[in-house]
């Protein structure tokens, strides 16, 4: 059981930029479930999609793995010892805890938990790549380059699963969906102050794109098929097939 997230529960004199440090690691499972609509369904769905698309003797990448929830879902669903799953994150606090969690499970598929910036990774012989709420934290100008590299590293028939917070195309609609998301957080026990302070901390750190921007990047990279396989409010998950 993870500890309850109360990082923004008391009034802060100044709200600093959000980062994935030890404090966040301690509360992460609680934080992400209470903040991201559909998170558990997406994690389960990633396992199901992996069952369909992972090819034998290939590499699976979980990019920005945090504590490795998607990795664990794939390990449970696929467990093919001819594959390797590589879980990467550039937060040393996340990686340390992720290693501990993953080592607590015994599956025959080898798992490597690596501290790395996902921009520096060489992708090779991949059949299944997960970016579960990670791309949104990269500066916009790095996003296409990463997708291009991923596409090059994927085998034919391999897939990218990309989950992101979205901006809705029209301003009025966007404001209302954001309100509904804040109500979702309130229903999950966050106060108005916590929601406001977290929002300030994520300003310029989590930069959401529209669905069209994501689709355009898939096109530019060369993906032949892509679609939205999950959406709850402004949180969506896409699948793109090479
Ligand atoms: C999950 N996927 O539970 N290189 C590597 N990691 C990065 C980078 C980078 N350049 N930038 C950010 N990260 C997880 C949840 S959380 C989403 C992903 C959230 C990492 C960052 O350290 C953090 O662990 C993760 O991306 C984003 O399925 O907290 O909203």
mmCIF file of C-alpha atoms and ligand atoms in Angstrom:
data_model
loop_
_atom_site.group_PDB
_atom_site.id
_atom_site.type_symbol
_atom_site.label_atom_id
_atom_site.label_comp_id
_atom_site.label_asym_id
_atom_site.label_seq_id
_atom_site.Cartn_x
_atom_site.Cartn_y
_atom_site.Cartn_z
ATOM 1 C CA UNK A 1 0.000 0.000 0.000
ATOM 2 C CA UNK A 2 1.462 3.388 -0.917
ATOM 3 C CA UNK A 3 1.255 6.370 1.403
ATOM 4 C CA UNK A 4 -1.438 8.988 0.884
ATOM 5 C CA UNK A 5 -0.430 11.919 -1.290
ATOM 6 C CA UNK A 6 -0.575 15.108 0.787
ATOM 7 C CA UNK A 7 2.373 16.934 -0.852
ATOM 8 C CA UNK A 8 0.261 20.005 -1.672
ATOM 9 C CA UNK A 9 -2.181 19.729 1.254
ATOM 10 C CA UNK A 10 -0.799 22.689 3.201
ATOM 11 C CA UNK A 11 -0.459 26.207 1.882
ATOM 12 C CA UNK A 12 3.004 26.782 0.398
ATOM 13 C CA UNK A 13 4.566 30.241 0.315
ATOM 14 C CA UNK A 14 5.893 29.527 -3.127
ATOM 15 C CA UNK A 15 4.984 26.540 -5.280
ATOM 16 C CA UNK A 16 8.124 25.224 -6.997
ATOM 17 C CA UNK A 17 8.150 23.242 -10.235
ATOM 18 C CA UNK A 18 7.021 19.641 -9.909
ATOM 19 C CA UNK A 19 9.731 16.997 -10.022
ATOM 20 C CA UNK A 20 9.900 13.248 -9.533
ATOM 21 C CA UNK A 21 11.885 13.206 -6.283
ATOM 22 C CA UNK A 22 11.849 10.921 -3.230
ATOM 23 C CA UNK A 23 8.791 12.679 -1.770
ATOM 24 C CA UNK A 24 6.817 11.887 -4.922
ATOM 25 C CA UNK A 25 8.109 8.294 -5.042
ATOM 26 C CA UNK A 26 6.687 7.637 -1.566
ATOM 27 C CA UNK A 27 3.136 8.594 -2.590
ATOM 28 C CA UNK A 28 3.246 7.889 -6.339
ATOM 29 C CA UNK A 29 0.763 4.987 -6.669
ATOM 30 C CA UNK A 30 -1.827 6.898 -4.605
ATOM 31 C CA UNK A 31 -1.128 10.177 -6.450
ATOM 32 C CA UNK A 32 -1.462 8.800 -9.963
ATOM 33 C CA UNK A 33 -4.617 6.784 -9.234
ATOM 34 C CA UNK A 34 -6.368 9.760 -7.605
ATOM 35 C CA UNK A 35 -5.216 12.190 -10.337
ATOM 36 C CA UNK A 36 -5.381 10.342 -13.664
ATOM 37 C CA UNK A 37 -8.848 9.148 -14.700
ATOM 38 C CA UNK A 38 -8.637 5.656 -16.157
ATOM 39 C CA UNK A 39 -5.077 4.972 -14.966
ATOM 40 C CA UNK A 40 -5.809 1.439 -13.679
ATOM 41 C CA UNK A 41 -7.809 0.540 -16.802
ATOM 42 C CA UNK A 42 -4.939 1.770 -18.997
ATOM 43 C CA UNK A 43 -2.368 -0.279 -17.061
ATOM 44 C CA UNK A 44 -4.561 -3.392 -17.451
ATOM 45 C CA UNK A 45 -5.147 -2.593 -21.141
ATOM 46 C CA UNK A 46 -1.397 -2.278 -21.778
ATOM 47 C CA UNK A 47 -1.020 -5.882 -20.591
ATOM 48 C CA UNK A 48 -3.815 -6.989 -22.930
ATOM 49 C CA UNK A 49 -2.334 -5.099 -25.887
ATOM 50 C CA UNK A 50 1.102 -6.570 -25.120
ATOM 51 C CA UNK A 51 -0.413 -10.065 -25.363
ATOM 52 C CA UNK A 52 -1.556 -9.240 -28.909
ATOM 53 C CA UNK A 53 1.523 -7.414 -30.181
ATOM 54 C CA UNK A 54 4.679 -8.606 -28.409
ATOM 55 C CA UNK A 55 6.737 -10.728 -30.803
ATOM 56 C CA UNK A 56 9.056 -13.527 -29.578
ATOM 57 C CA UNK A 57 12.799 -12.756 -29.319
ATOM 58 C CA UNK A 58 12.262 -8.980 -29.194
ATOM 59 C CA UNK A 59 12.684 -6.098 -26.753
ATOM 60 C CA UNK A 60 9.840 -4.320 -24.917
ATOM 61 C CA UNK A 61 10.476 -0.771 -23.701
ATOM 62 C CA UNK A 62 8.641 1.034 -20.870
ATOM 63 C CA UNK A 63 9.808 4.654 -21.194
ATOM 64 C CA UNK A 64 9.405 6.875 -18.137
ATOM 65 C CA UNK A 65 8.440 3.777 -16.171
ATOM 66 C CA UNK A 66 8.195 5.460 -12.718
ATOM 67 C CA UNK A 67 7.576 2.480 -10.398
ATOM 68 C CA UNK A 68 6.990 0.125 -13.321
ATOM 69 C CA UNK A 69 3.220 -0.421 -13.192
ATOM 70 C CA UNK A 70 3.073 -0.940 -16.982
ATOM 71 C CA UNK A 71 6.156 -3.171 -16.867
ATOM 72 C CA UNK A 72 4.507 -5.350 -14.236
ATOM 73 C CA UNK A 73 1.272 -5.553 -16.239
ATOM 74 C CA UNK A 74 3.269 -6.703 -19.310
ATOM 75 C CA UNK A 75 5.382 -9.143 -17.302
ATOM 76 C CA UNK A 76 2.192 -10.719 -15.958
ATOM 77 C CA UNK A 77 0.401 -10.801 -19.323
ATOM 78 C CA UNK A 78 3.247 -11.935 -21.601
ATOM 79 C CA UNK A 79 5.976 -13.625 -19.577
ATOM 80 C CA UNK A 80 7.845 -14.844 -22.666
ATOM 81 C CA UNK A 81 11.396 -15.709 -21.664
ATOM 82 C CA UNK A 82 12.661 -15.087 -25.201
ATOM 83 C CA UNK A 83 11.868 -11.358 -24.772
ATOM 84 C CA UNK A 84 13.496 -8.734 -22.567
ATOM 85 C CA UNK A 85 11.652 -5.807 -21.017
ATOM 86 C CA UNK A 86 13.607 -2.601 -20.433
ATOM 87 C CA UNK A 87 12.080 -0.123 -17.975
ATOM 88 C CA UNK A 88 13.730 3.299 -18.085
ATOM 89 C CA UNK A 89 13.364 6.519 -16.124
ATOM 90 C CA UNK A 90 15.674 9.472 -15.495
ATOM 91 C CA UNK A 91 14.613 9.882 -11.838
ATOM 92 C CA UNK A 92 17.087 7.977 -9.668
ATOM 93 C CA UNK A 93 14.558 7.874 -6.805
ATOM 94 C CA UNK A 94 11.959 6.257 -9.085
ATOM 95 C CA UNK A 95 14.457 3.772 -10.515
ATOM 96 C CA UNK A 96 15.698 2.666 -7.108
ATOM 97 C CA UNK A 97 12.140 1.947 -5.905
ATOM 98 C CA UNK A 98 11.144 0.419 -9.254
ATOM 99 C CA UNK A 99 14.037 -2.073 -9.018
ATOM 100 C CA UNK A 100 12.935 -3.086 -5.552
ATOM 101 C CA UNK A 101 9.300 -3.578 -6.647
ATOM 102 C CA UNK A 102 10.161 -5.523 -9.814
ATOM 103 C CA UNK A 103 12.595 -7.796 -7.957
ATOM 104 C CA UNK A 104 9.715 -8.839 -5.718
ATOM 105 C CA UNK A 105 8.059 -10.694 -8.633
ATOM 106 C CA UNK A 106 9.346 -13.845 -10.219
ATOM 107 C CA UNK A 107 8.601 -14.076 -13.944
ATOM 108 C CA UNK A 108 10.759 -15.865 -16.488
ATOM 109 C CA UNK A 109 10.920 -12.865 -18.864
ATOM 110 C CA UNK A 110 14.132 -10.938 -18.061
ATOM 111 C CA UNK A 111 13.598 -7.344 -16.863
ATOM 112 C CA UNK A 112 16.176 -4.554 -16.844
ATOM 113 C CA UNK A 113 15.445 -1.412 -14.824
ATOM 114 C CA UNK A 114 17.714 1.373 -16.055
ATOM 115 C CA UNK A 115 18.261 4.992 -15.017
ATOM 116 C CA UNK A 116 18.424 6.887 -18.319
ATOM 117 C CA UNK A 117 17.090 9.840 -20.242
ATOM 118 C CA UNK A 118 14.784 8.345 -22.863
ATOM 119 C CA UNK A 119 16.219 10.773 -25.434
ATOM 120 C CA UNK A 120 19.576 8.971 -25.189
ATOM 121 C CA UNK A 121 18.324 5.423 -25.735
ATOM 122 C CA UNK A 122 19.109 3.371 -28.847
ATOM 123 C CA UNK A 123 16.002 1.363 -29.752
ATOM 124 C CA UNK A 124 16.629 -1.953 -31.449
ATOM 125 C CA UNK A 125 14.540 -5.026 -32.276
ATOM 126 C CA UNK A 126 11.498 -3.611 -30.441
ATOM 127 C CA UNK A 127 8.000 -5.051 -30.770
ATOM 128 C CA UNK A 128 6.213 -3.103 -28.014
ATOM 129 C CA UNK A 129 7.019 0.375 -26.686
ATOM 130 C CA UNK A 130 5.114 2.134 -23.901
ATOM 131 C CA UNK A 131 5.101 5.874 -23.224
ATOM 132 C CA UNK A 132 2.509 5.952 -20.445
ATOM 133 C CA UNK A 133 2.104 9.636 -19.484
ATOM 134 C CA UNK A 134 5.779 10.423 -20.173
ATOM 135 C CA UNK A 135 5.946 12.271 -23.530
ATOM 136 C CA UNK A 136 3.984 15.180 -21.998
ATOM 137 C CA UNK A 137 6.984 15.924 -19.744
ATOM 138 C CA UNK A 138 9.445 16.291 -22.639
ATOM 139 C CA UNK A 139 9.988 19.720 -24.195
ATOM 140 C CA UNK A 140 7.788 19.871 -27.320
ATOM 141 C CA UNK A 141 10.751 20.141 -29.660
ATOM 142 C CA UNK A 142 12.079 16.743 -28.484
ATOM 143 C CA UNK A 143 8.845 14.811 -29.071
ATOM 144 C CA UNK A 144 9.003 14.191 -32.828
ATOM 145 C CA UNK A 145 12.686 13.192 -32.657
ATOM 146 C CA UNK A 146 11.873 10.575 -30.025
ATOM 147 C CA UNK A 147 8.961 9.175 -32.034
ATOM 148 C CA UNK A 148 11.111 9.019 -35.185
ATOM 149 C CA UNK A 149 13.811 7.080 -33.301
ATOM 150 C CA UNK A 150 11.218 4.756 -31.805
ATOM 151 C CA UNK A 151 9.717 4.061 -35.192
ATOM 152 C CA UNK A 152 13.155 3.194 -36.582
ATOM 153 C CA UNK A 153 13.783 0.797 -33.675
ATOM 154 C CA UNK A 154 10.442 -1.013 -34.039
ATOM 155 C CA UNK A 155 10.078 -4.213 -36.058
ATOM 156 C CA UNK A 156 7.345 -4.399 -38.675
ATOM 157 C CA UNK A 157 4.034 -5.005 -36.884
ATOM 158 C CA UNK A 158 5.462 -3.593 -33.641
ATOM 159 C CA UNK A 159 3.493 -0.973 -31.709
ATOM 160 C CA UNK A 160 3.817 2.158 -29.659
ATOM 161 C CA UNK A 161 1.276 2.710 -26.859
ATOM 162 C CA UNK A 162 1.193 6.405 -25.972
ATOM 163 C CA UNK A 163 -0.931 7.731 -23.086
ATOM 164 C CA UNK A 164 -1.244 11.466 -22.533
ATOM 165 C CA UNK A 165 -3.221 14.233 -20.916
ATOM 166 C CA UNK A 166 -4.859 16.090 -23.817
ATOM 167 C CA UNK A 167 -5.807 19.644 -24.625
ATOM 168 C CA UNK A 168 -9.225 19.752 -26.252
ATOM 169 C CA UNK A 169 -9.327 21.483 -29.627
ATOM 170 C CA UNK A 170 -11.732 24.283 -28.630
ATOM 171 C CA UNK A 171 -11.151 26.591 -25.668
ATOM 172 C CA UNK A 172 -14.660 26.422 -24.175
ATOM 173 C CA UNK A 173 -14.722 22.657 -24.311
ATOM 174 C CA UNK A 174 -11.220 22.443 -22.856
ATOM 175 C CA UNK A 175 -12.196 24.628 -19.856
ATOM 176 C CA UNK A 176 -15.229 22.450 -19.103
ATOM 177 C CA UNK A 177 -13.335 19.164 -19.368
ATOM 178 C CA UNK A 178 -10.604 20.567 -17.100
ATOM 179 C CA UNK A 179 -13.348 21.490 -14.572
ATOM 180 C CA UNK A 180 -14.725 17.955 -14.734
ATOM 181 C CA UNK A 181 -11.218 16.572 -14.167
ATOM 182 C CA UNK A 182 -10.849 18.813 -11.107
ATOM 183 C CA UNK A 183 -14.180 17.477 -9.811
ATOM 184 C CA UNK A 184 -12.800 13.962 -10.315
ATOM 185 C CA UNK A 185 -9.829 14.930 -8.121
ATOM 186 C CA UNK A 186 -12.140 16.479 -5.498
ATOM 187 C CA UNK A 187 -14.201 13.296 -5.436
ATOM 188 C CA UNK A 188 -10.944 11.465 -4.782
ATOM 189 C CA UNK A 189 -10.262 13.575 -1.691
ATOM 190 C CA UNK A 190 -8.077 16.436 -3.002
ATOM 191 C CA UNK A 191 -8.976 19.927 -1.731
ATOM 192 C CA UNK A 192 -9.336 22.989 -3.978
ATOM 193 C CA UNK A 193 -6.027 24.289 -2.587
ATOM 194 C CA UNK A 194 -4.204 21.026 -3.332
ATOM 195 C CA UNK A 195 -5.585 21.011 -6.867
ATOM 196 C CA UNK A 196 -4.576 24.649 -7.432
ATOM 197 C CA UNK A 197 -1.054 24.225 -6.024
ATOM 198 C CA UNK A 198 -0.446 21.029 -8.016
ATOM 199 C CA UNK A 199 -1.692 22.774 -11.133
ATOM 200 C CA UNK A 200 0.788 25.614 -10.534
ATOM 201 C CA UNK A 201 3.629 23.113 -9.951
ATOM 202 C CA UNK A 202 2.876 21.377 -13.266
ATOM 203 C CA UNK A 203 2.671 24.631 -15.257
ATOM 204 C CA UNK A 204 5.376 24.481 -17.969
ATOM 205 C CA UNK A 205 6.376 20.984 -16.750
ATOM 206 C CA UNK A 206 3.460 18.927 -18.096
ATOM 207 C CA UNK A 207 2.692 20.399 -21.520
ATOM 208 C CA UNK A 208 -0.338 18.683 -23.124
ATOM 209 C CA UNK A 209 -0.917 18.453 -26.872
ATOM 210 C CA UNK A 210 -4.142 17.945 -28.817
ATOM 211 C CA UNK A 211 -5.084 14.570 -30.314
ATOM 212 C CA UNK A 212 -4.387 16.080 -33.750
ATOM 213 C CA UNK A 213 -0.815 16.983 -32.753
ATOM 214 C CA UNK A 214 -0.228 13.388 -31.633
ATOM 215 C CA UNK A 215 -1.759 11.986 -34.807
ATOM 216 C CA UNK A 216 0.405 14.316 -36.901
ATOM 217 C CA UNK A 217 3.547 13.052 -35.110
ATOM 218 C CA UNK A 218 2.492 9.426 -35.783
ATOM 219 C CA UNK A 219 2.063 10.341 -39.483
ATOM 220 C CA UNK A 220 5.405 12.149 -39.618
ATOM 221 C CA UNK A 221 7.200 9.212 -38.020
ATOM 222 C CA UNK A 222 5.710 6.839 -40.625
ATOM 223 C CA UNK A 223 3.167 4.795 -38.629
ATOM 224 C CA UNK A 224 0.661 3.221 -40.998
ATOM 225 C CA UNK A 225 -2.162 2.724 -38.475
ATOM 226 C CA UNK A 226 -3.055 4.542 -35.281
ATOM 227 C CA UNK A 227 -6.125 5.141 -33.138
ATOM 228 C CA UNK A 228 -7.367 6.061 -29.671
ATOM 229 C CA UNK A 229 -8.016 2.838 -27.744
ATOM 230 C CA UNK A 230 -8.947 4.530 -24.432
ATOM 231 C CA UNK A 231 -10.173 7.908 -23.211
ATOM 232 C CA UNK A 232 -11.567 9.196 -19.921
ATOM 233 C CA UNK A 233 -12.163 12.983 -19.929
ATOM 234 C CA UNK A 234 -8.931 14.618 -21.167
ATOM 235 C CA UNK A 235 -6.754 11.552 -20.573
ATOM 236 C CA UNK A 236 -6.263 9.286 -23.572
ATOM 237 C CA UNK A 237 -4.194 6.377 -24.743
ATOM 238 C CA UNK A 238 -3.258 5.823 -28.393
ATOM 239 C CA UNK A 239 -1.903 2.832 -30.237
ATOM 240 C CA UNK A 240 0.300 3.222 -33.331
ATOM 241 C CA UNK A 241 1.343 0.230 -35.450
ATOM 242 C CA UNK A 242 4.414 0.074 -37.699
HETATM 243 C C1 LIG B 1 3.325 4.573 -15.110
HETATM 244 N N1 LIG B 1 4.746 5.412 -16.906
HETATM 245 O O1 LIG B 1 3.023 4.484 -13.911
HETATM 246 N N2 LIG B 1 13.703 10.382 -19.520
HETATM 247 C C2 LIG B 1 13.260 9.384 -18.706
HETATM 248 N N3 LIG B 1 12.204 9.507 -17.887
HETATM 249 C C3 LIG B 1 11.556 10.695 -17.870
HETATM 250 C C4 LIG B 1 11.954 11.766 -18.681
HETATM 251 C C5 LIG B 1 13.084 11.578 -19.532
HETATM 252 N N4 LIG B 1 13.517 12.544 -20.342
HETATM 253 N N5 LIG B 1 11.125 12.827 -18.455
HETATM 254 C C6 LIG B 1 10.226 12.406 -17.517
HETATM 255 N N6 LIG B 1 10.498 11.123 -17.163
HETATM 256 C C7 LIG B 1 4.390 5.556 -15.499
HETATM 257 C C8 LIG B 1 3.979 6.957 -15.146
HETATM 258 S S1 LIG B 1 5.009 9.505 -14.790
HETATM 259 C C9 LIG B 1 3.545 10.327 -15.182
HETATM 260 C C10 LIG B 1 4.872 8.004 -15.737
HETATM 261 C C11 LIG B 1 2.986 11.221 -14.115
HETATM 262 C C12 LIG B 1 9.768 10.283 -16.195
HETATM 263 C C13 LIG B 1 9.594 10.901 -14.812
HETATM 264 O O2 LIG B 1 10.754 10.751 -14.017
HETATM 265 C C14 LIG B 1 8.388 10.126 -14.289
HETATM 266 O O3 LIG B 1 8.767 8.998 -13.536
HETATM 267 C C15 LIG B 1 7.635 9.702 -15.565
HETATM 268 O O4 LIG B 1 8.454 10.108 -16.654
HETATM 269 C C16 LIG B 1 6.258 10.324 -15.726
HETATM 270 O O5 LIG B 1 2.802 3.875 -16.010
HETATM 271 O O6 LIG B 1 3.497 11.241 -12.983
HETATM 272 O O7 LIG B 1 1.951 11.958 -14.480
#
